[in-house]
Coordinates of C-alpha atoms in Angstrom, one line a residue:
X1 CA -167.8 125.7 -111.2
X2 CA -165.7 125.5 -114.0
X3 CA -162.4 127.8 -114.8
X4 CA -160.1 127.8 -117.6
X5 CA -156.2 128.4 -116.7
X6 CA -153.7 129.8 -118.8
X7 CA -149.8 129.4 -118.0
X8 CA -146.7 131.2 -119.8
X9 CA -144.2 132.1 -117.1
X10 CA -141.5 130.7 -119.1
X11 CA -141.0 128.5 -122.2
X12 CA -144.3 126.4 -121.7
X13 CA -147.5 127.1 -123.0
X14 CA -150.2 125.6 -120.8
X15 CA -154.0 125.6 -120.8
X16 CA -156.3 123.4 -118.4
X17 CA -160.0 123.4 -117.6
X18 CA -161.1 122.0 -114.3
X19 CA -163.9 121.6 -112.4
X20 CA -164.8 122.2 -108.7
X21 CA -168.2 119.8 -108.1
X22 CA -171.4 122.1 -106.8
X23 CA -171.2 119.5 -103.8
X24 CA -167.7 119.4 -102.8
X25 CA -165.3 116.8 -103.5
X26 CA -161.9 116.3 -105.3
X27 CA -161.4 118.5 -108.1
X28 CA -161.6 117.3 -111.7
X29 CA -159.0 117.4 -114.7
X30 CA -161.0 118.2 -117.6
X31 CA -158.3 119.3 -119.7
X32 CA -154.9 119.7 -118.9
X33 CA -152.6 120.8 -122.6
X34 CA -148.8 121.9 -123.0
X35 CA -147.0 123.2 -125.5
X36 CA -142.7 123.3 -125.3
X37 CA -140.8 125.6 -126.5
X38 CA -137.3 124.2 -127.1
X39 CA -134.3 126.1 -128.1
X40 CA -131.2 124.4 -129.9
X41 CA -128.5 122.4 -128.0
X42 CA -126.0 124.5 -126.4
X43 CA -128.2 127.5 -126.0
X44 CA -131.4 129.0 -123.4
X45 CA -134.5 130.3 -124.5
X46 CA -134.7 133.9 -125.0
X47 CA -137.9 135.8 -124.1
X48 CA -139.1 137.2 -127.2
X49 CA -138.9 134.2 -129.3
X50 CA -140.5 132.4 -126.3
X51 CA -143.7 135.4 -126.6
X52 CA -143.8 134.7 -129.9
X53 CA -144.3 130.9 -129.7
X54 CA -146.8 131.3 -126.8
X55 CA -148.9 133.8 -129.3
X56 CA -148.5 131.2 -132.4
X57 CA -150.1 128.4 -130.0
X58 CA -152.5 129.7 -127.4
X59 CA -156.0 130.1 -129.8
X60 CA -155.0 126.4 -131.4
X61 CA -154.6 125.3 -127.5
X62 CA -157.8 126.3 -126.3
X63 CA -159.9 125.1 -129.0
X64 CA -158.2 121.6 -128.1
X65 CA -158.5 122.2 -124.7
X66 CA -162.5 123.0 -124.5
X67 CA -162.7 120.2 -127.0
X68 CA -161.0 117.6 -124.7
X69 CA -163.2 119.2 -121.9
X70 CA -166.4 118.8 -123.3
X71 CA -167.6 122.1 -122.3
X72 CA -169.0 125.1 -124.2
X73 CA -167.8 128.1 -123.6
X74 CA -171.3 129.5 -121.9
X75 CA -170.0 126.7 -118.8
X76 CA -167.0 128.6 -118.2
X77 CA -167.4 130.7 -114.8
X78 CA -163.8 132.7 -115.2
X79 CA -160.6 132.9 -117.2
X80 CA -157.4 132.3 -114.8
X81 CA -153.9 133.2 -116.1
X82 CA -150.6 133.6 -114.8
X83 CA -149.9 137.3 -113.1
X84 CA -146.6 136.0 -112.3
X85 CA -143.7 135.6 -111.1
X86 CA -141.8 134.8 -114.4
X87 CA -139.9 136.2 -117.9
X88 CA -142.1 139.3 -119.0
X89 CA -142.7 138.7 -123.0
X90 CA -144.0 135.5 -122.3
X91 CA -146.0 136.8 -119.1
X92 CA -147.4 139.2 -121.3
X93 CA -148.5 137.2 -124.4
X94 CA -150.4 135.2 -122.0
X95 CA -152.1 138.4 -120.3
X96 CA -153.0 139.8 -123.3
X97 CA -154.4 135.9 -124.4
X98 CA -156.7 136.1 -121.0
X99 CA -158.4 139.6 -121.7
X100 CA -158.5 138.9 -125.0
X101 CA -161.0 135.5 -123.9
X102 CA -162.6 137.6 -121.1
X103 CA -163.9 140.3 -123.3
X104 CA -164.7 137.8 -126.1
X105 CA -166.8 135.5 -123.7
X106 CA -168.0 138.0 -120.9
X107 CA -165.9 136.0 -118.0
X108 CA -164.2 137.4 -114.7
X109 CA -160.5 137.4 -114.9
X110 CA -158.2 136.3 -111.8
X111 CA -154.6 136.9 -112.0
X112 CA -152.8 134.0 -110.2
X113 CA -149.3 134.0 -108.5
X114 CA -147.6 130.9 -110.3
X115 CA -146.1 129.5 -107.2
X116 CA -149.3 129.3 -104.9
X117 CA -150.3 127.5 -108.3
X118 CA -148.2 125.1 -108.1
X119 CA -149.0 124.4 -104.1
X120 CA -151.9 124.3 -104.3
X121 CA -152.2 121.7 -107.4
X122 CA -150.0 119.3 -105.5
X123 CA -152.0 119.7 -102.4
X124 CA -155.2 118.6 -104.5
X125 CA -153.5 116.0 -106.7
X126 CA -151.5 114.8 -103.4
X127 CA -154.0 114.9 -100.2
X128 CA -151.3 116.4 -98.2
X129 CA -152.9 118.1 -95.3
X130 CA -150.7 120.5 -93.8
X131 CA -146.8 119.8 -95.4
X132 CA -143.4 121.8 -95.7
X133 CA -143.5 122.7 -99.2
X134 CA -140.2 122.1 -101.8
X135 CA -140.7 124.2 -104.6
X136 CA -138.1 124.3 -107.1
X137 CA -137.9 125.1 -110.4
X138 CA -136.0 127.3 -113.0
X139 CA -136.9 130.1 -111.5
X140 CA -137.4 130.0 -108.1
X141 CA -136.1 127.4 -105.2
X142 CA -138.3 128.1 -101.8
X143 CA -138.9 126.3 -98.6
X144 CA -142.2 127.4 -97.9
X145 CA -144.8 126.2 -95.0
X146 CA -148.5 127.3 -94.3
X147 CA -149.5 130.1 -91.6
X148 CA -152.2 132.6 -91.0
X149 CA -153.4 132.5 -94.1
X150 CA -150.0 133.1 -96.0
X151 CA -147.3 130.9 -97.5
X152 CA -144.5 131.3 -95.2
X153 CA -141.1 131.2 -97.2
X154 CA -139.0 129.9 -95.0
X155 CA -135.4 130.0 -96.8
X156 CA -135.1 129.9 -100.6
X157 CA -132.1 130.2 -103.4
X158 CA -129.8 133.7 -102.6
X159 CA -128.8 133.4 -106.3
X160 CA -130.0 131.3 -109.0
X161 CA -132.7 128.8 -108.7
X162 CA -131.7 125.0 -108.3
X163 CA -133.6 123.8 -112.1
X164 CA -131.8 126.9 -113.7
X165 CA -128.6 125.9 -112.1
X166 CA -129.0 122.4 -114.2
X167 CA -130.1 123.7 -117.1
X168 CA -127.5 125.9 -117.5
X169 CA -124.9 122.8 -116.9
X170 CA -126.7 121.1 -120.0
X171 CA -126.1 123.8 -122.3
X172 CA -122.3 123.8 -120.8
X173 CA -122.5 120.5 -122.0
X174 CA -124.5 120.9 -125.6
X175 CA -126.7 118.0 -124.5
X176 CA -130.5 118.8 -125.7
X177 CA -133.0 120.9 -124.5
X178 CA -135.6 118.6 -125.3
X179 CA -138.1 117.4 -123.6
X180 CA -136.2 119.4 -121.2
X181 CA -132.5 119.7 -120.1
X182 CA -132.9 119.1 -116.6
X183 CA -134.6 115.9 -117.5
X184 CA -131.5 115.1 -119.4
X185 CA -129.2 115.9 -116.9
X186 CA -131.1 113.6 -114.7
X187 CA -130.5 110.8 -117.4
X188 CA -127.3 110.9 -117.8
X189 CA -126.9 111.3 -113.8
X190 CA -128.1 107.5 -113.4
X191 CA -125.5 106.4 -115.2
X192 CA -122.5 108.0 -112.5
X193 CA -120.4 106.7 -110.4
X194 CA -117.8 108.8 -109.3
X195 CA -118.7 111.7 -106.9
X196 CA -116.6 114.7 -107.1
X197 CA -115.8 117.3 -104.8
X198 CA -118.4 120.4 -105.4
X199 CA -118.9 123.3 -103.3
X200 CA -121.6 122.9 -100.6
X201 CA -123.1 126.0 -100.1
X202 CA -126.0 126.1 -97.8
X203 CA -126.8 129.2 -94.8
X204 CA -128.9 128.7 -92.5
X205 CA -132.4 128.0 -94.5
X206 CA -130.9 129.7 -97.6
X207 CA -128.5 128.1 -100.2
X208 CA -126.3 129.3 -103.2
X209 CA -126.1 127.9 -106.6
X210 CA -124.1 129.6 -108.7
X211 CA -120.2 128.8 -107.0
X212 CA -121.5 125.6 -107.8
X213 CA -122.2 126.0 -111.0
X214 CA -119.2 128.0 -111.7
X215 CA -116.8 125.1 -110.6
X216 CA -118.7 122.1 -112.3
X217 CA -118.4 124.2 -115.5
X218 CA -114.7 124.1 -114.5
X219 CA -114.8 120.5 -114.4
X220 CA -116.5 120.1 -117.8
X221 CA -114.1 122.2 -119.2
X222 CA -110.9 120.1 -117.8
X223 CA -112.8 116.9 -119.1
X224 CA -113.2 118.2 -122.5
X225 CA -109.4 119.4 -123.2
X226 CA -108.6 115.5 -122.0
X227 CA -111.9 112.7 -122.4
X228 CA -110.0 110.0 -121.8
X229 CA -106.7 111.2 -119.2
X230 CA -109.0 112.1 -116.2
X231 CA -108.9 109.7 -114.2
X232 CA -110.4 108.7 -110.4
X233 CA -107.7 108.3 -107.7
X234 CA -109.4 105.4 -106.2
X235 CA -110.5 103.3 -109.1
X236 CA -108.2 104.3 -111.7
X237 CA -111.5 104.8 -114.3
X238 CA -112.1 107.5 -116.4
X239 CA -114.0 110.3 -115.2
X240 CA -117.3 111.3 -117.8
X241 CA -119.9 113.5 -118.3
X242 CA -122.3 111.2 -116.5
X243 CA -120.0 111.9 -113.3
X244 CA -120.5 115.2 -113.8
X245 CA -124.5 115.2 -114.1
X246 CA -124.2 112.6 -111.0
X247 CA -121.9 114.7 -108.8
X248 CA -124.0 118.1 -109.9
X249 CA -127.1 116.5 -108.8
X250 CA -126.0 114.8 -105.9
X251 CA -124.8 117.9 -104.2
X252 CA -127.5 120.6 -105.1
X253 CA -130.3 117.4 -103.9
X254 CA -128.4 117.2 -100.5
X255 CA -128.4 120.6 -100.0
X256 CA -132.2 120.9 -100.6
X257 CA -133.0 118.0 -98.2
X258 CA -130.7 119.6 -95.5
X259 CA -133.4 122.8 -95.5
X260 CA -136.4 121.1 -96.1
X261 CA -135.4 118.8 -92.5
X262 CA -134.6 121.8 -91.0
X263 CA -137.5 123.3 -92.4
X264 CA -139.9 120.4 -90.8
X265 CA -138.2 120.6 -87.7
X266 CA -139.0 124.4 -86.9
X267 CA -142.7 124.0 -87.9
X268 CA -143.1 120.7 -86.8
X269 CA -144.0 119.2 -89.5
X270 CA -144.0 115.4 -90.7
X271 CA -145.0 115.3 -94.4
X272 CA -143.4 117.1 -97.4
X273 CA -144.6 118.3 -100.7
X274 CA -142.5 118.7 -103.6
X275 CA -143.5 120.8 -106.4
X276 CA -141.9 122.8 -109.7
X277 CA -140.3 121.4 -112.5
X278 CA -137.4 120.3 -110.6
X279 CA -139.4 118.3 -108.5
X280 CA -140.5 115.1 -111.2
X281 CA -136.9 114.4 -110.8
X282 CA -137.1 110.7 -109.5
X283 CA -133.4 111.5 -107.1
X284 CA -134.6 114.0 -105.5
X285 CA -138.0 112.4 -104.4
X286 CA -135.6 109.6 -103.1
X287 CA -133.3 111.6 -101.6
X288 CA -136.2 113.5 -99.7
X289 CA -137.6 110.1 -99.1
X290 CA -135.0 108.6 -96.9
X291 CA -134.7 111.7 -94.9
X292 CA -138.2 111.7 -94.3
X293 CA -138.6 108.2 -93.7
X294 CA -135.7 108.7 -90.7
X295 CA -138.1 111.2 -88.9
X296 CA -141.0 109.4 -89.0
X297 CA -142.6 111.3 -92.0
X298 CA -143.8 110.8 -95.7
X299 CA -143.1 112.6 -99.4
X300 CA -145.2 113.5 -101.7
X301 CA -145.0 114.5 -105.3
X302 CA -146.5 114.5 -108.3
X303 CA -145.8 113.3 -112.0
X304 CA -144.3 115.3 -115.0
X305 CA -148.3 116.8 -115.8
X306 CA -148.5 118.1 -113.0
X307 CA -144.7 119.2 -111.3
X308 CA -143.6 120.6 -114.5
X309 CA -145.7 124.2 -115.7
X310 CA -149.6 123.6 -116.7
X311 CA -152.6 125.6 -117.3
X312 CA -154.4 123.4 -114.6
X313 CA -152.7 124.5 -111.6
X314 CA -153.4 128.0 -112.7
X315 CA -157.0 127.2 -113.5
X316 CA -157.3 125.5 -110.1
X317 CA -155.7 128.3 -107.9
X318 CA -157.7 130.8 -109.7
X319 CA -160.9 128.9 -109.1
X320 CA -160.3 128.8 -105.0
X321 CA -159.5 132.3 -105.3
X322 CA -162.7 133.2 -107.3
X323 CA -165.0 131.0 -105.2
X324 CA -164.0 133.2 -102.1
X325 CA -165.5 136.4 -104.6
X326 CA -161.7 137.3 -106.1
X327 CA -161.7 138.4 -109.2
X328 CA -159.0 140.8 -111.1
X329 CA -160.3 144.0 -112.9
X330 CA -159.3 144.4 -116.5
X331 CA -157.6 147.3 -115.7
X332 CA -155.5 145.5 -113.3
X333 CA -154.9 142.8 -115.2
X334 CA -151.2 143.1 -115.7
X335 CA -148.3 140.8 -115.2
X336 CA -145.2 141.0 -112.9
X337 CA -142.1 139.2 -113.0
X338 CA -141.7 139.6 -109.6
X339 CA -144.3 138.5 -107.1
X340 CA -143.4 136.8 -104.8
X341 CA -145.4 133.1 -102.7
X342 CA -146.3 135.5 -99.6
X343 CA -147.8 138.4 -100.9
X344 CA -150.8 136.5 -101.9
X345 CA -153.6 136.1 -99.5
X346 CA -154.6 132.8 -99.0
X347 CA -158.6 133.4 -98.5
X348 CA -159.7 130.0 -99.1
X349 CA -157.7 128.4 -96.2
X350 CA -158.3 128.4 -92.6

């Protein structure tokens, strides 16, 4: 079976074909395309102007896609897109983009929750069998583990997710939004070396971002009035924008490893999967590393194709939904911006 997967949630426009073999067997990347929008320095991306972008790019995306592929359109068993969660223009240009393809070419539709997308792509890419699952993004920041056919969340953000927490510290800073902020931030984070004092918000198996981010925008403010005077008590050096990114990351990472352990201890669990955008960051797989490694346990992850938004993990969740007869009516195929990792029914696991 074949399915093509279209993802808008935010400000990337994805489209991926897969393929799930007749005789069982690890799934198969046919085509996995991404297009970015990116807003100035200094400044987010707005909704409509991230519709519009997703409408300008998703019939030249496709074409390229089913080229890559190698498949005509008659091998095509159903048409996957995001149902959310996510920002609404953008949600709906790529709704509109999925009937539009399943009226044109006769295809079942299947509305897919982005997050179980982006579980179930690492658990295919990854081979993890049964793991706590990190996912963290700009949206959303969940500790989520695997019962009864539902994804559990276990704790999660109480504010503001962990990737929107960083991005919004780059456009504090003005540094650019391309190829993402949070990747810059993670840049300029390997070249700190003072770690300053942030608030440490975590309760219970929930945490809080935006104290945080409200006192390291402080911070950037004090260091731009005075570059050069701000000096560490210790070392006497000057205190930079790096230590910022450093400090910012160091303290959000902990506080994500703290509920993922506490996570793995409840359910008994010894391997973790991280997912979202958030979750290419090369610190935070090390960070999560060394705390697994001290219980006995393993990480895994995946790479920037597959951690950051895609049309394949949409195309792959929708394609174990539809395999186990799911399908989503035209009339119901809406989108939400809020829906949330354990309303979905996870049919195709035991």
């Amino acid at each position: 079976m074949i399915a093509l997967g279209l993802e808008g949630s935010a400000n990337k426009l994805g489209v991926g074909i897969i393929l799930h073999p007749a005789k069982g067997g690890p799934a198969q990347v046919l085509a996995n395309i991404r297009h970015t929008f990116v807003s100035p320095p200094g400044t987010g991306f707005l909704p409509k102007d991230t519709a519009k972008h997703h409408r300008a790019w998703v019939t030249q995306l496709v074409k390229q896609a089913l080229k890559e592929a190698a498949v005509a359109i008659d091998d095509v068993d159903c048409i996957c897109y995001t149902k959310g969660p996510g920002m609404g223009a953008p949600l709906q240009s790529v709704a509109i983009a999925a009937r539009m393809l399943s009226l044109l070419w006769a295809k079942e539709l299947v509305g897919v929750n982005h997050c179980v997308g982006h579980i179930e792509m690492g658990r295919e890419i990854t081979s993890a069998q049964n793991p706590v699952v990190l996912y963290v993004s700009g949206g959303n920041t969940q500790v989520i583990a695997y019962a009864s056919q539902r994804y559990r969340i276990f704790g999660e953000a109480l504010d503001i997710a962990v990737g929107n927490c960083l991005d919004r510290f780059a456009r504090t800073l003005r540094i650019s939004n391309d190829p993402a902020p949070g990747y810059n931030i993670e840049q300029m984070a390997k070249q700190g070396r003072h770690l300053l004092d942030l608030p440490y918000a975590v309760k219970g198996m929930d945490c809080s971002f935006s104290g945080i981010l409200a006192s390291i925008d402080i911070l950037a403010e004090k260091l731009e009035r005075d570059p050069s005077g701000w000096k560490d008590e210790g070392t006497s050096e000057v205190i930079t924008r790096e230590d910022l990114c450093f400090s910012l990351q160091e303290t959000v990472f902990a506080m994500l490893v703290e509920i993922t352990e506490r996570a793995m201890a409840h359910v008994g669990s010894s391997q973790v999967l991280i997912v979202g955008g958030v979750g290419s960051n090369e610190r935070l797989q090390e960070m999560m590393g060394m705390m697994a490694k001290d219980r006995g346990g393993s990480v895994f992850a995946t790479d920037e194709r597959f951690c950051i938004d895609n049309g394949i993990m949409i195309a792959h969740a929708g394609l174990l939904a539809y395999r186990t007869g799911f399908t989503t009516p035209l009339v119901e195929s809406t989108c939400t911006q809020r829906f949330r990792t354990d309303e979905v029914f996870v049919k195709w696991r035991n």
